[in-house]
Every structure is written in structure tokens, then in C-alpha cells.
Amino acid sequence: MAGAASDHEPDDSRGKGDVSGRASSGGSASVAPAAENGAGAIELPAWTKALGWCGVAGLIYLLICAVSIISRGFAGLGSEAAHTMFAFAAHPWVGLSVGVLGTVLIQSSTTTTAIAVTAVGSGALPIQGAIPIILGANVGTTVTTSLVALTFIGDRTEFRRALGASTVHDFYNWLALLIFFPIELIWHPLTHISGALTDALYGTDWLPNPAHFNFIRAAAGPVEHAVIEATAHVSSTLGPLFTIVIGALLILVAVRYLGKLLKLLMVGRARDILIKAVGRNAYLAMASGMGATVVTQSSTITTSVLVPFAGSGILRPAQVYPVVVGSNLGTTFTVVFAAFAGVGQDAKIGLQAAFVHLVYNFFAIVVIYVIPLLRPVPLFCAETLARIASEHRWVLAVYLGTFFIALPALVVVLVGVR
């Protein structure tokens, strides 16, 4: 159990060499080579980096286009057909399960949340029905980082570190859900606060009315019109459905290749900057996580990129934790984009749904992280699961299969399908 003790040594983020050295002395001879491999990653030529960052910018643009395309698809679907699609999610527990299960299946909370917000903005889903879906998507998105941790399963110590860093995202979002979902069901604070914000900000002089805020739609216009024209020859029902599917697929493609590009680009100096930003101060790390997620529009990318650093011993789960917290807040900007890209007379209610996501994650930070009482809980749970799963690999499969697939599917079948 010497390896387990190494995770609880005092933090020393002065250099990656110190971290790998201490990890080696903790009883795992394989950690030092792993850390050295990370430090010795091939440095890309300047022109390759420039092309890579241009690709990142292009994929972010594609992500914005995809959100706008989904909005247009819902707008063209018609309220009756759209209401039929979301009728089974009217029950809050079913909506929560749909958010979890849907995000697990498509591997993108961006897609699930954007669809929920744009459905609200087009009148297909009431705000009360969207809130459980948004909260569920927050939980479902954490599965991806656990799957990334599985790449370290061949080495017990590295797997424990990687899994501890990845599942801290799980338990943070589970804890937020356990706190706020029952409160929302009883007193509806998210509905009231988001409604008040929308009433206060919508149509004010200093904040442009989303109905006339055309920057995102103008930027996404060429791609959006191309997709609409391509599906215009299909029937009035299938055409918008195909448009929604195309938008969702484009989001998946953008998120997938953003992750691959960033993993190639985050080496050398960029990697060193990341490590310094994460290891120096918890609140600076939180800001870094939020900023990175705003840029990539995916908390999955932000957290997944850090898992290999944790597995190799360069970063500890405690250092990844505030980045996860910041990325949860940063991902809310995606649904703000979705609300701004919304069309139709119900665009205001779509903006309220976007504010629900923002308010929920903001208060989660305040209650769980800023207040010291609950702050250690997600980290303790993540490290405990990682320690057990590193000894008994089947425990991780049971955890993921039960809480992210079996239970949500059971709720949908027993409660939603009547």
C-alpha cells in the first residue's frame, strides 16, 4: 500500500521532476518512466502548431454552427411533433434519467443540453421539463473521463491515480445533483432565479435582446443555410428531424476532433503552462478550467486532457479537482450560445433555460467548493473508488453500468413508458 500513500504526500508543484521523483520513491517504479515519457513528448514544428490551432478555431466554429442548426431544426419541426418527442420526459425523474442516459450514449453533454435549451426556445419543451434534463446531462458527461482512465488499467498505481482524477468529476456532479434536485422539486429556486435574471436582462439597453443579437447566427449562417437547403427536399417532418440529427452529429465530430487536436498541441511549453496554472493556486486552476472549457465548449475535453497527467503522476487528483469545478461553470456558455441562436416567439424562455444551467453550476461551486464543509467529499469518494477499483477492476464496471446506464434506463422504462 506504499503506492496509495504517495497520493497523500504534501503538494510540491515546483517542477514535474520533483513530482515524478517523489512518486517513484513512493513504491511504484513505473511512474517515473511514465512521467518522463510525458515530458519527452515530441515537440511539433511551429507551422504544424499553427495549423493545429487553426483547426481548433475551425472546430469551435463548427460547434457554434451545429448549435444553430439544431435550433433551426426544432423551429421547423412544429410544436405538435416536438411536444410528442418530449412528452415522455415530462416527469422530472424521467427527464433526469434522459439527461444522464442520453449524454452517456452520445458522449456529449453539450449536445444534450443544447437540444434541451433549443427545445425550450422553440416551445417544444416547458422550462420545468428542461431543468431535470440539464441536471442529468451534467452527470452523464463525466463517463468519458472514466473511460480515458481505463487506458492506464495495465498499471495499478497509474490506474488508481488516473481514475481518482477522472471520477472526482463524477462525484462532484453527483453531490450537486443530490443537493439541488430535491430542492428544485420542492421550492423551484432554479426556475425562479433564472426567470428573474431573464426578466431583468432580456431587452435591456446594455444587454442586447437575444431576438436581435445576430452575431452567432450571422457567423453560422453559411453552414446553417447549406444544411437547411440539403434537407429541404424531404418531408416537412423528416426534414427538420434530419436537420437536428446533422447538428448533433456535427457537435459530436467537433468535440471528438477538438480533443484529439488539443492532446497533440498540449505538449512542451503549452503543457508546462497548464501544469503551472493548475498547481499554483486552486482558484487560478478553477479559472483555467473555466477558460479552457469556454474555448473548447466541452468540459469533457478539459478534464480528459488532464487524466494522462494525473496517471503519470505529474498532477494529483486534488490539483485536478478545481479545474473540474471551473470546467463545469465554463460549459454553461455553450447553452448561452444555444439560447442566443434560438429563434421563434419562445426565445426568451430558451434564454431562461440557459440561465438555469449557469445558476445551477454557480451555486454548486459556492455550496460544494467555496464552503469548506463539503469540499473534501467528492475527492474522498473519488480516491476511495479508485483505490478499490485498482484492486478489483470489476468494481468500476459495476459502478458505471449501474449508475449511468441501468438505473436511468430502468426509470425511463418504468416511469416514462406507460
PDB file of C-alpha atoms in Angstrom, residues 7-305:
ATOM      1  CA  ASP A   7      -1.165  10.304  -3.296  1.00  0.00           C
ATOM      2  CA  HIS A   8      -1.427  11.916   0.115  1.00  0.00           C
ATOM      3  CA  GLU A   9       2.058  13.397   0.292  1.00  0.00           C
ATOM      4  CA  PRO A  10       2.371  17.169   0.615  1.00  0.00           C
ATOM      5  CA  ASP A  11       1.920  19.011  -2.654  1.00  0.00           C
ATOM      6  CA  ASP A  12       5.042  20.292  -4.397  1.00  0.00           C
ATOM      7  CA  SER A  13       4.213  21.790  -7.764  1.00  0.00           C
ATOM      8  CA  ARG A  14       7.597  23.470  -8.255  1.00  0.00           C
ATOM      9  CA  GLY A  15       8.524  21.123 -11.064  1.00  0.00           C
ATOM     10  CA  LYS A  16       7.486  17.986 -12.786  1.00  0.00           C
ATOM     11  CA  GLY A  17      10.780  16.326 -11.994  1.00  0.00           C
ATOM     12  CA  ASP A  18      10.087  16.651  -8.272  1.00  0.00           C
ATOM     13  CA  VAL A  19       6.655  15.102  -8.696  1.00  0.00           C
ATOM     14  CA  SER A  20       7.853  12.108 -10.664  1.00  0.00           C
ATOM     15  CA  GLY A  21      10.766  11.639  -8.288  1.00  0.00           C
ATOM     16  CA  ARG A  22       8.552  11.574  -5.229  1.00  0.00           C
ATOM     17  CA  ALA A  23       6.107   9.232  -6.938  1.00  0.00           C
ATOM     18  CA  SER A  24       8.952   6.819  -7.693  1.00  0.00           C
ATOM     19  CA  SER A  25      10.139   6.835  -4.106  1.00  0.00           C
ATOM     20  CA  GLY A  26       6.571   6.035  -3.011  1.00  0.00           C
ATOM     21  CA  GLY A  27       6.943   2.472  -4.213  1.00  0.00           C
ATOM     22  CA  SER A  28       5.968   2.469  -7.903  1.00  0.00           C
ATOM     23  CA  ALA A  29       8.918   2.118 -10.239  1.00  0.00           C
ATOM     24  CA  SER A  30       6.740   2.535 -13.308  1.00  0.00           C
ATOM     25  CA  VAL A  31       5.603   6.074 -12.510  1.00  0.00           C
ATOM     26  CA  ALA A  32       8.906   7.782 -13.251  1.00  0.00           C
ATOM     27  CA  PRO A  33       9.171   6.437 -16.816  1.00  0.00           C
ATOM     28  CA  ALA A  34       5.570   7.441 -17.433  1.00  0.00           C
ATOM     29  CA  ALA A  35       6.251  10.961 -16.283  1.00  0.00           C
ATOM     30  CA  GLU A  36       9.423  11.087 -18.340  1.00  0.00           C
ATOM     31  CA  ASN A  37       7.552   9.953 -21.398  1.00  0.00           C
ATOM     32  CA  GLY A  38       5.083  12.797 -20.899  1.00  0.00           C
ATOM     33  CA  ALA A  39       7.911  15.280 -20.511  1.00  0.00           C
ATOM     34  CA  GLY A  40       9.723  13.878 -23.542  1.00  0.00           C
ATOM     35  CA  ALA A  41       6.774  14.129 -25.920  1.00  0.00           C
ATOM     36  CA  ILE A  42       7.672  15.100 -29.479  1.00  0.00           C
ATOM     37  CA  GLU A  43       7.668  18.851 -29.971  1.00  0.00           C
ATOM     38  CA  LEU A  44       5.707  19.769 -33.092  1.00  0.00           C
ATOM     39  CA  PRO A  45       7.165  22.203 -35.647  1.00  0.00           C
ATOM     40  CA  ALA A  46       5.903  25.785 -35.466  1.00  0.00           C
ATOM     41  CA  TRP A  47       3.956  25.537 -38.714  1.00  0.00           C
ATOM     42  CA  THR A  48       2.275  22.323 -37.531  1.00  0.00           C
ATOM     43  CA  LYS A  49       1.248  24.021 -34.296  1.00  0.00           C
ATOM     44  CA  ALA A  50      -0.150  26.970 -36.234  1.00  0.00           C
ATOM     45  CA  LEU A  51      -2.197  24.630 -38.429  1.00  0.00           C
ATOM     46  CA  GLY A  52      -3.343  22.755 -35.342  1.00  0.00           C
ATOM     47  CA  TRP A  53      -4.594  25.886 -33.584  1.00  0.00           C
ATOM     48  CA  CYS A  54      -6.316  26.952 -36.812  1.00  0.00           C
ATOM     49  CA  GLY A  55      -8.013  23.560 -36.758  1.00  0.00           C
ATOM     50  CA  VAL A  56      -9.092  24.172 -33.154  1.00  0.00           C
ATOM     51  CA  ALA A  57     -10.604  27.524 -34.164  1.00  0.00           C
ATOM     52  CA  GLY A  58     -12.367  25.871 -37.100  1.00  0.00           C
ATOM     53  CA  LEU A  59     -13.835  23.143 -34.920  1.00  0.00           C
ATOM     54  CA  ILE A  60     -15.102  25.685 -32.397  1.00  0.00           C
ATOM     55  CA  TYR A  61     -16.780  27.498 -35.305  1.00  0.00           C
ATOM     56  CA  LEU A  62     -18.278  24.166 -36.407  1.00  0.00           C
ATOM     57  CA  LEU A  63     -19.596  23.659 -32.874  1.00  0.00           C
ATOM     58  CA  ILE A  64     -21.350  27.045 -32.956  1.00  0.00           C
ATOM     59  CA  CYS A  65     -22.809  26.217 -36.367  1.00  0.00           C
ATOM     60  CA  ALA A  66     -24.084  22.885 -35.076  1.00  0.00           C
ATOM     61  CA  VAL A  67     -25.932  24.539 -32.184  1.00  0.00           C
ATOM     62  CA  SER A  68     -27.572  26.966 -34.594  1.00  0.00           C
ATOM     63  CA  ILE A  69     -28.522  24.102 -36.911  1.00  0.00           C
ATOM     64  CA  ILE A  70     -30.217  22.238 -34.052  1.00  0.00           C
ATOM     65  CA  SER A  71     -32.167  25.381 -33.210  1.00  0.00           C
ATOM     66  CA  ARG A  72     -33.383  25.751 -36.787  1.00  0.00           C
ATOM     67  CA  GLY A  73     -34.351  22.087 -36.847  1.00  0.00           C
ATOM     68  CA  PHE A  74     -36.557  22.466 -33.779  1.00  0.00           C
ATOM     69  CA  ALA A  75     -38.008  25.699 -35.147  1.00  0.00           C
ATOM     70  CA  GLY A  76     -39.028  23.894 -38.334  1.00  0.00           C
ATOM     71  CA  LEU A  77     -40.325  20.810 -36.596  1.00  0.00           C
ATOM     72  CA  GLY A  78     -43.582  22.338 -35.424  1.00  0.00           C
ATOM     73  CA  SER A  79     -44.817  22.469 -31.888  1.00  0.00           C
ATOM     74  CA  GLU A  80     -47.096  19.419 -32.095  1.00  0.00           C
ATOM     75  CA  ALA A  81     -44.424  16.993 -33.316  1.00  0.00           C
ATOM     76  CA  ALA A  82     -41.829  18.385 -30.944  1.00  0.00           C
ATOM     77  CA  HIS A  83     -44.164  18.098 -27.957  1.00  0.00           C
ATOM     78  CA  THR A  84     -44.740  14.468 -28.876  1.00  0.00           C
ATOM     79  CA  MET A  85     -40.989  13.846 -28.889  1.00  0.00           C
ATOM     80  CA  PHE A  86     -40.543  15.262 -25.391  1.00  0.00           C
ATOM     81  CA  ALA A  87     -43.818  14.136 -23.828  1.00  0.00           C
ATOM     82  CA  PHE A  88     -42.198  11.081 -22.236  1.00  0.00           C
ATOM     83  CA  ALA A  89     -39.679  13.344 -20.455  1.00  0.00           C
ATOM     84  CA  ALA A  90     -42.334  15.476 -18.729  1.00  0.00           C
ATOM     85  CA  HIS A  91     -41.897  13.598 -15.445  1.00  0.00           C
ATOM     86  CA  PRO A  92     -38.894  15.106 -13.585  1.00  0.00           C
ATOM     87  CA  TRP A  93     -37.313  11.742 -12.744  1.00  0.00           C
ATOM     88  CA  VAL A  94     -37.668  10.622 -16.349  1.00  0.00           C
ATOM     89  CA  GLY A  95     -36.193  13.904 -17.569  1.00  0.00           C
ATOM     90  CA  LEU A  96     -33.262  13.462 -15.203  1.00  0.00           C
ATOM     91  CA  SER A  97     -32.717   9.907 -16.442  1.00  0.00           C
ATOM     92  CA  VAL A  98     -32.993  11.008 -20.071  1.00  0.00           C
ATOM     93  CA  GLY A  99     -30.324  13.641 -19.403  1.00  0.00           C
ATOM     94  CA  VAL A 100     -27.966  11.098 -17.835  1.00  0.00           C
ATOM     95  CA  LEU A 101     -28.572   8.252 -20.280  1.00  0.00           C
ATOM     96  CA  GLY A 102     -28.704  10.439 -23.384  1.00  0.00           C
ATOM     97  CA  THR A 103     -25.396  12.083 -22.528  1.00  0.00           C
ATOM     98  CA  VAL A 104     -23.770   8.725 -21.810  1.00  0.00           C
ATOM     99  CA  LEU A 105     -24.923   7.350 -25.167  1.00  0.00           C
ATOM    100  CA  ILE A 106     -23.886  10.310 -27.321  1.00  0.00           C
ATOM    101  CA  GLN A 107     -20.852  11.187 -25.149  1.00  0.00           C
ATOM    102  CA  SER A 108     -21.594  14.911 -25.154  1.00  0.00           C
ATOM    103  CA  SER A 109     -23.413  16.939 -22.545  1.00  0.00           C
ATOM    104  CA  THR A 110     -23.103  19.834 -24.985  1.00  0.00           C
ATOM    105  CA  THR A 111     -25.440  18.038 -27.373  1.00  0.00           C
ATOM    106  CA  THR A 112     -27.957  17.014 -24.707  1.00  0.00           C
ATOM    107  CA  THR A 113     -28.081  20.419 -23.030  1.00  0.00           C
ATOM    108  CA  ALA A 114     -28.155  22.330 -26.317  1.00  0.00           C
ATOM    109  CA  ILE A 115     -31.065  20.201 -27.541  1.00  0.00           C
ATOM    110  CA  ALA A 116     -32.958  20.779 -24.281  1.00  0.00           C
ATOM    111  CA  VAL A 117     -32.392  24.541 -24.394  1.00  0.00           C
ATOM    112  CA  THR A 118     -33.258  24.896 -28.061  1.00  0.00           C
ATOM    113  CA  ALA A 119     -36.351  22.719 -27.498  1.00  0.00           C
ATOM    114  CA  VAL A 120     -37.435  25.160 -24.794  1.00  0.00           C
ATOM    115  CA  GLY A 121     -36.647  28.106 -27.061  1.00  0.00           C
ATOM    116  CA  SER A 122     -38.789  26.658 -29.836  1.00  0.00           C
ATOM    117  CA  GLY A 123     -41.703  25.884 -27.493  1.00  0.00           C
ATOM    118  CA  ALA A 124     -41.288  22.118 -27.700  1.00  0.00           C
ATOM    119  CA  LEU A 125     -40.452  21.669 -24.016  1.00  0.00           C
ATOM    120  CA  PRO A 126     -41.509  23.630 -20.910  1.00  0.00           C
ATOM    121  CA  ILE A 127     -38.791  25.057 -18.704  1.00  0.00           C
ATOM    122  CA  GLN A 128     -39.799  22.707 -15.873  1.00  0.00           C
ATOM    123  CA  GLY A 129     -39.166  19.747 -18.193  1.00  0.00           C
ATOM    124  CA  ALA A 130     -35.775  21.020 -19.345  1.00  0.00           C
ATOM    125  CA  ILE A 131     -34.291  21.522 -15.873  1.00  0.00           C
ATOM    126  CA  PRO A 132     -34.026  17.790 -14.951  1.00  0.00           C
ATOM    127  CA  ILE A 133     -32.548  17.036 -18.391  1.00  0.00           C
ATOM    128  CA  ILE A 134     -29.894  19.733 -17.915  1.00  0.00           C
ATOM    129  CA  LEU A 135     -29.045  18.456 -14.426  1.00  0.00           C
ATOM    130  CA  GLY A 136     -28.852  14.895 -15.722  1.00  0.00           C
ATOM    131  CA  ALA A 137     -26.582  15.903 -18.590  1.00  0.00           C
ATOM    132  CA  ASN A 138     -24.200  17.430 -16.050  1.00  0.00           C
ATOM    133  CA  VAL A 139     -23.793  13.974 -14.515  1.00  0.00           C
ATOM    134  CA  GLY A 140     -23.765  11.919 -17.717  1.00  0.00           C
ATOM    135  CA  THR A 141     -20.854  13.826 -19.223  1.00  0.00           C
ATOM    136  CA  THR A 142     -18.464  12.502 -16.566  1.00  0.00           C
ATOM    137  CA  VAL A 143     -18.373   8.972 -18.026  1.00  0.00           C
ATOM    138  CA  THR A 144     -15.955   9.974 -20.785  1.00  0.00           C
ATOM    139  CA  THR A 145     -13.131  10.841 -18.408  1.00  0.00           C
ATOM    140  CA  SER A 146     -13.580   7.498 -16.636  1.00  0.00           C
ATOM    141  CA  LEU A 147     -13.170   5.767 -19.990  1.00  0.00           C
ATOM    142  CA  VAL A 148      -9.979   7.769 -20.587  1.00  0.00           C
ATOM    143  CA  ALA A 149      -8.675   6.497 -17.244  1.00  0.00           C
ATOM    144  CA  LEU A 150      -9.132   2.928 -18.494  1.00  0.00           C
ATOM    145  CA  THR A 151      -6.119   3.414 -20.774  1.00  0.00           C
ATOM    146  CA  PHE A 152      -3.989   3.155 -17.618  1.00  0.00           C
ATOM    147  CA  ILE A 153      -5.537  -0.111 -16.459  1.00  0.00           C
ATOM    148  CA  GLY A 154      -2.340  -2.064 -17.175  1.00  0.00           C
ATOM    149  CA  ASP A 155      -0.512  -0.383 -14.276  1.00  0.00           C
ATOM    150  CA  ARG A 156      -2.259  -0.484 -10.908  1.00  0.00           C
ATOM    151  CA  THR A 157      -0.709   2.697  -9.478  1.00  0.00           C
ATOM    152  CA  GLU A 158      -1.218   4.753 -12.632  1.00  0.00           C
ATOM    153  CA  PHE A 159      -4.762   3.463 -12.972  1.00  0.00           C
ATOM    154  CA  ARG A 160      -5.570   4.460  -9.397  1.00  0.00           C
ATOM    155  CA  ARG A 161      -4.229   7.974  -9.952  1.00  0.00           C
ATOM    156  CA  ALA A 162      -5.949   8.419 -13.297  1.00  0.00           C
ATOM    157  CA  LEU A 163      -9.262   7.079 -12.011  1.00  0.00           C
ATOM    158  CA  GLY A 164      -9.093   9.279  -8.906  1.00  0.00           C
ATOM    159  CA  ALA A 165      -8.595  12.345 -11.084  1.00  0.00           C
ATOM    160  CA  SER A 166     -11.361  11.384 -13.514  1.00  0.00           C
ATOM    161  CA  THR A 167     -14.074  10.313 -11.081  1.00  0.00           C
ATOM    162  CA  VAL A 168     -13.760  13.448  -8.945  1.00  0.00           C
ATOM    163  CA  HIS A 169     -15.852  14.961 -11.749  1.00  0.00           C
ATOM    164  CA  ASP A 170     -18.441  12.200 -11.246  1.00  0.00           C
ATOM    165  CA  PHE A 171     -18.802  12.660  -7.517  1.00  0.00           C
ATOM    166  CA  TYR A 172     -18.791  16.452  -7.662  1.00  0.00           C
ATOM    167  CA  ASN A 173     -21.732  16.377 -10.078  1.00  0.00           C
ATOM    168  CA  TRP A 174     -23.499  13.590  -8.178  1.00  0.00           C
ATOM    169  CA  LEU A 175     -23.226  15.616  -4.963  1.00  0.00           C
ATOM    170  CA  ALA A 176     -24.538  18.749  -6.706  1.00  0.00           C
ATOM    171  CA  LEU A 177     -27.456  16.715  -8.048  1.00  0.00           C
ATOM    172  CA  LEU A 178     -28.279  15.235  -4.630  1.00  0.00           C
ATOM    173  CA  ILE A 179     -28.347  18.722  -3.122  1.00  0.00           C
ATOM    174  CA  PHE A 180     -30.160  20.763  -5.765  1.00  0.00           C
ATOM    175  CA  PHE A 181     -32.534  18.335  -7.486  1.00  0.00           C
ATOM    176  CA  PRO A 182     -34.755  17.691  -4.425  1.00  0.00           C
ATOM    177  CA  ILE A 183     -34.662  21.393  -3.561  1.00  0.00           C
ATOM    178  CA  GLU A 184     -35.739  22.266  -7.106  1.00  0.00           C
ATOM    179  CA  LEU A 185     -38.592  19.760  -6.973  1.00  0.00           C
ATOM    180  CA  ILE A 186     -39.934  21.299  -3.761  1.00  0.00           C
ATOM    181  CA  TRP A 187     -39.194  25.036  -3.954  1.00  0.00           C
ATOM    182  CA  HIS A 188     -38.129  25.609  -7.618  1.00  0.00           C
ATOM    183  CA  PRO A 189     -35.284  28.062  -6.866  1.00  0.00           C
ATOM    184  CA  LEU A 190     -33.575  27.465 -10.233  1.00  0.00           C
ATOM    185  CA  THR A 191     -36.809  28.281 -12.037  1.00  0.00           C
ATOM    186  CA  HIS A 192     -37.401  31.436 -10.009  1.00  0.00           C
ATOM    187  CA  ILE A 193     -33.823  32.770 -10.132  1.00  0.00           C
ATOM    188  CA  SER A 194     -33.367  32.064 -13.835  1.00  0.00           C
ATOM    189  CA  GLY A 195     -36.736  33.675 -14.540  1.00  0.00           C
ATOM    190  CA  ALA A 196     -35.779  36.776 -12.566  1.00  0.00           C
ATOM    191  CA  LEU A 197     -32.457  37.040 -14.409  1.00  0.00           C
ATOM    192  CA  THR A 198     -34.190  36.658 -17.755  1.00  0.00           C
ATOM    193  CA  ASP A 199     -36.779  39.311 -16.923  1.00  0.00           C
ATOM    194  CA  ALA A 200     -34.059  41.674 -15.705  1.00  0.00           C
ATOM    195  CA  LEU A 201     -31.640  41.216 -18.615  1.00  0.00           C
ATOM    196  CA  TYR A 202     -33.832  40.422 -21.593  1.00  0.00           C
ATOM    197  CA  GLY A 203     -34.405  43.508 -23.729  1.00  0.00           C
ATOM    198  CA  THR A 204     -32.229  45.868 -21.661  1.00  0.00           C
ATOM    199  CA  ASP A 205     -30.160  48.515 -23.405  1.00  0.00           C
ATOM    200  CA  TRP A 206     -26.819  47.243 -22.110  1.00  0.00           C
ATOM    201  CA  LEU A 207     -27.587  43.601 -22.912  1.00  0.00           C
ATOM    202  CA  PRO A 208     -28.844  43.156 -26.480  1.00  0.00           C
ATOM    203  CA  ASN A 209     -32.157  41.433 -26.927  1.00  0.00           C
ATOM    204  CA  PRO A 210     -31.359  37.844 -27.990  1.00  0.00           C
ATOM    205  CA  ALA A 211     -34.005  38.200 -30.717  1.00  0.00           C
ATOM    206  CA  HIS A 212     -31.773  40.854 -32.308  1.00  0.00           C
ATOM    207  CA  PHE A 213     -28.384  39.514 -31.226  1.00  0.00           C
ATOM    208  CA  ASN A 214     -27.416  38.124 -34.603  1.00  0.00           C
ATOM    209  CA  PHE A 215     -23.647  37.701 -34.257  1.00  0.00           C
ATOM    210  CA  ILE A 216     -23.747  33.932 -33.723  1.00  0.00           C
ATOM    211  CA  ARG A 217     -26.442  33.329 -36.323  1.00  0.00           C
ATOM    212  CA  ALA A 218     -24.619  35.546 -38.809  1.00  0.00           C
ATOM    213  CA  ALA A 219     -21.350  33.687 -38.261  1.00  0.00           C
ATOM    214  CA  ALA A 220     -23.066  30.319 -38.556  1.00  0.00           C
ATOM    215  CA  GLY A 221     -25.272  31.443 -41.450  1.00  0.00           C
ATOM    216  CA  PRO A 222     -23.443  29.840 -44.416  1.00  0.00           C
ATOM    217  CA  VAL A 223     -23.215  26.379 -42.854  1.00  0.00           C
ATOM    218  CA  GLU A 224     -26.716  26.634 -41.397  1.00  0.00           C
ATOM    219  CA  HIS A 225     -28.273  27.562 -44.759  1.00  0.00           C
ATOM    220  CA  ALA A 226     -26.375  24.765 -46.519  1.00  0.00           C
ATOM    221  CA  VAL A 227     -27.808  22.167 -44.142  1.00  0.00           C
ATOM    222  CA  ILE A 228     -31.324  23.614 -44.355  1.00  0.00           C
ATOM    223  CA  GLU A 229     -31.194  23.528 -48.159  1.00  0.00           C
ATOM    224  CA  ALA A 230     -29.875  19.964 -48.120  1.00  0.00           C
ATOM    225  CA  THR A 231     -32.835  18.781 -46.006  1.00  0.00           C
ATOM    226  CA  ALA A 232     -35.471  20.980 -47.664  1.00  0.00           C
ATOM    227  CA  HIS A 233     -36.366  18.317 -50.217  1.00  0.00           C
ATOM    228  CA  VAL A 234     -37.511  15.876 -47.527  1.00  0.00           C
ATOM    229  CA  SER A 235     -40.966  15.954 -45.935  1.00  0.00           C
ATOM    230  CA  SER A 236     -41.954  18.712 -43.528  1.00  0.00           C
ATOM    231  CA  THR A 237     -41.445  16.377 -40.554  1.00  0.00           C
ATOM    232  CA  LEU A 238     -38.385  14.383 -41.621  1.00  0.00           C
ATOM    233  CA  GLY A 239     -36.551  17.438 -42.930  1.00  0.00           C
ATOM    234  CA  PRO A 240     -36.299  19.181 -39.526  1.00  0.00           C
ATOM    235  CA  LEU A 241     -35.525  15.855 -37.858  1.00  0.00           C
ATOM    236  CA  PHE A 242     -32.633  15.295 -40.261  1.00  0.00           C
ATOM    237  CA  THR A 243     -31.502  18.853 -39.539  1.00  0.00           C
ATOM    238  CA  ILE A 244     -31.446  18.147 -35.796  1.00  0.00           C
ATOM    239  CA  VAL A 245     -29.541  14.887 -36.340  1.00  0.00           C
ATOM    240  CA  ILE A 246     -26.995  16.621 -38.584  1.00  0.00           C
ATOM    241  CA  GLY A 247     -26.480  19.327 -35.972  1.00  0.00           C
ATOM    242  CA  ALA A 248     -25.988  16.737 -33.233  1.00  0.00           C
ATOM    243  CA  LEU A 249     -23.516  14.786 -35.389  1.00  0.00           C
ATOM    244  CA  LEU A 250     -21.570  17.957 -36.133  1.00  0.00           C
ATOM    245  CA  ILE A 251     -21.288  18.637 -32.399  1.00  0.00           C
ATOM    246  CA  LEU A 252     -20.005  15.110 -31.816  1.00  0.00           C
ATOM    247  CA  VAL A 253     -17.441  15.488 -34.624  1.00  0.00           C
ATOM    248  CA  ALA A 254     -16.281  18.872 -33.322  1.00  0.00           C
ATOM    249  CA  VAL A 255     -15.888  17.637 -29.736  1.00  0.00           C
ATOM    250  CA  ARG A 256     -14.134  14.439 -30.839  1.00  0.00           C
ATOM    251  CA  TYR A 257     -11.510  16.094 -33.010  1.00  0.00           C
ATOM    252  CA  LEU A 258     -11.049  19.036 -30.672  1.00  0.00           C
ATOM    253  CA  GLY A 259      -9.937  16.547 -28.062  1.00  0.00           C
ATOM    254  CA  LYS A 260      -7.503  14.876 -30.453  1.00  0.00           C
ATOM    255  CA  LEU A 261      -6.020  18.159 -31.641  1.00  0.00           C
ATOM    256  CA  LEU A 262      -5.614  19.542 -28.153  1.00  0.00           C
ATOM    257  CA  LYS A 263      -3.871  16.401 -26.964  1.00  0.00           C
ATOM    258  CA  LEU A 264      -1.333  16.887 -29.770  1.00  0.00           C
ATOM    259  CA  LEU A 265      -0.915  20.591 -29.098  1.00  0.00           C
ATOM    260  CA  MET A 266      -0.768  20.446 -25.285  1.00  0.00           C
ATOM    261  CA  VAL A 267       2.917  19.454 -25.138  1.00  0.00           C
ATOM    262  CA  GLY A 268       6.114  21.316 -24.435  1.00  0.00           C
ATOM    263  CA  ARG A 269       5.600  24.891 -23.329  1.00  0.00           C
ATOM    264  CA  ALA A 270       1.795  24.619 -23.534  1.00  0.00           C
ATOM    265  CA  ARG A 271       1.931  21.606 -21.233  1.00  0.00           C
ATOM    266  CA  ASP A 272       4.225  23.407 -18.772  1.00  0.00           C
ATOM    267  CA  ILE A 273       1.909  26.417 -18.692  1.00  0.00           C
ATOM    268  CA  LEU A 274      -1.014  24.115 -17.945  1.00  0.00           C
ATOM    269  CA  ILE A 275       0.810  22.409 -15.089  1.00  0.00           C
ATOM    270  CA  LYS A 276       1.817  25.737 -13.540  1.00  0.00           C
ATOM    271  CA  ALA A 277      -1.713  27.089 -13.888  1.00  0.00           C
ATOM    272  CA  VAL A 278      -3.221  24.004 -12.288  1.00  0.00           C
ATOM    273  CA  GLY A 279      -0.691  23.513  -9.497  1.00  0.00           C
ATOM    274  CA  ARG A 280      -0.106  27.056  -8.257  1.00  0.00           C
ATOM    275  CA  ASN A 281      -3.470  28.093  -6.780  1.00  0.00           C
ATOM    276  CA  ALA A 282      -6.842  26.375  -6.520  1.00  0.00           C
ATOM    277  CA  TYR A 283      -8.852  29.373  -7.690  1.00  0.00           C
ATOM    278  CA  LEU A 284      -6.437  30.081 -10.549  1.00  0.00           C
ATOM    279  CA  ALA A 285      -6.837  26.425 -11.512  1.00  0.00           C
ATOM    280  CA  MET A 286     -10.612  26.887 -11.408  1.00  0.00           C
ATOM    281  CA  ALA A 287     -10.312  29.921 -13.675  1.00  0.00           C
ATOM    282  CA  SER A 288      -8.057  27.942 -16.026  1.00  0.00           C
ATOM    283  CA  GLY A 289     -10.603  25.145 -16.220  1.00  0.00           C
ATOM    284  CA  MET A 290     -13.385  27.611 -16.915  1.00  0.00           C
ATOM    285  CA  GLY A 291     -11.359  29.419 -19.587  1.00  0.00           C
ATOM    286  CA  ALA A 292     -10.296  26.218 -21.319  1.00  0.00           C
ATOM    287  CA  THR A 293     -13.895  24.986 -21.369  1.00  0.00           C
ATOM    288  CA  VAL A 294     -15.165  28.311 -22.734  1.00  0.00           C
ATOM    289  CA  VAL A 295     -12.685  27.951 -25.592  1.00  0.00           C
ATOM    290  CA  THR A 296     -13.378  24.290 -26.354  1.00  0.00           C
ATOM    291  CA  GLN A 297     -17.080  24.382 -25.347  1.00  0.00           C
ATOM    292  CA  SER A 298     -16.647  20.988 -23.696  1.00  0.00           C
ATOM    293  CA  SER A 299     -15.878  20.184 -20.071  1.00  0.00           C
ATOM    294  CA  THR A 300     -15.125  16.651 -21.243  1.00  0.00           C
ATOM    295  CA  ILE A 301     -12.170  17.889 -23.263  1.00  0.00           C
ATOM    296  CA  THR A 302     -10.818  19.960 -20.387  1.00  0.00           C
ATOM    297  CA  THR A 303     -10.976  17.147 -17.846  1.00  0.00           C
ATOM    298  CA  SER A 304      -9.965  14.339 -20.227  1.00  0.00           C
ATOM    299  CA  VAL A 305      -6.768  16.126 -21.218  1.00  0.00           C
TER     300      VAL A 305
END
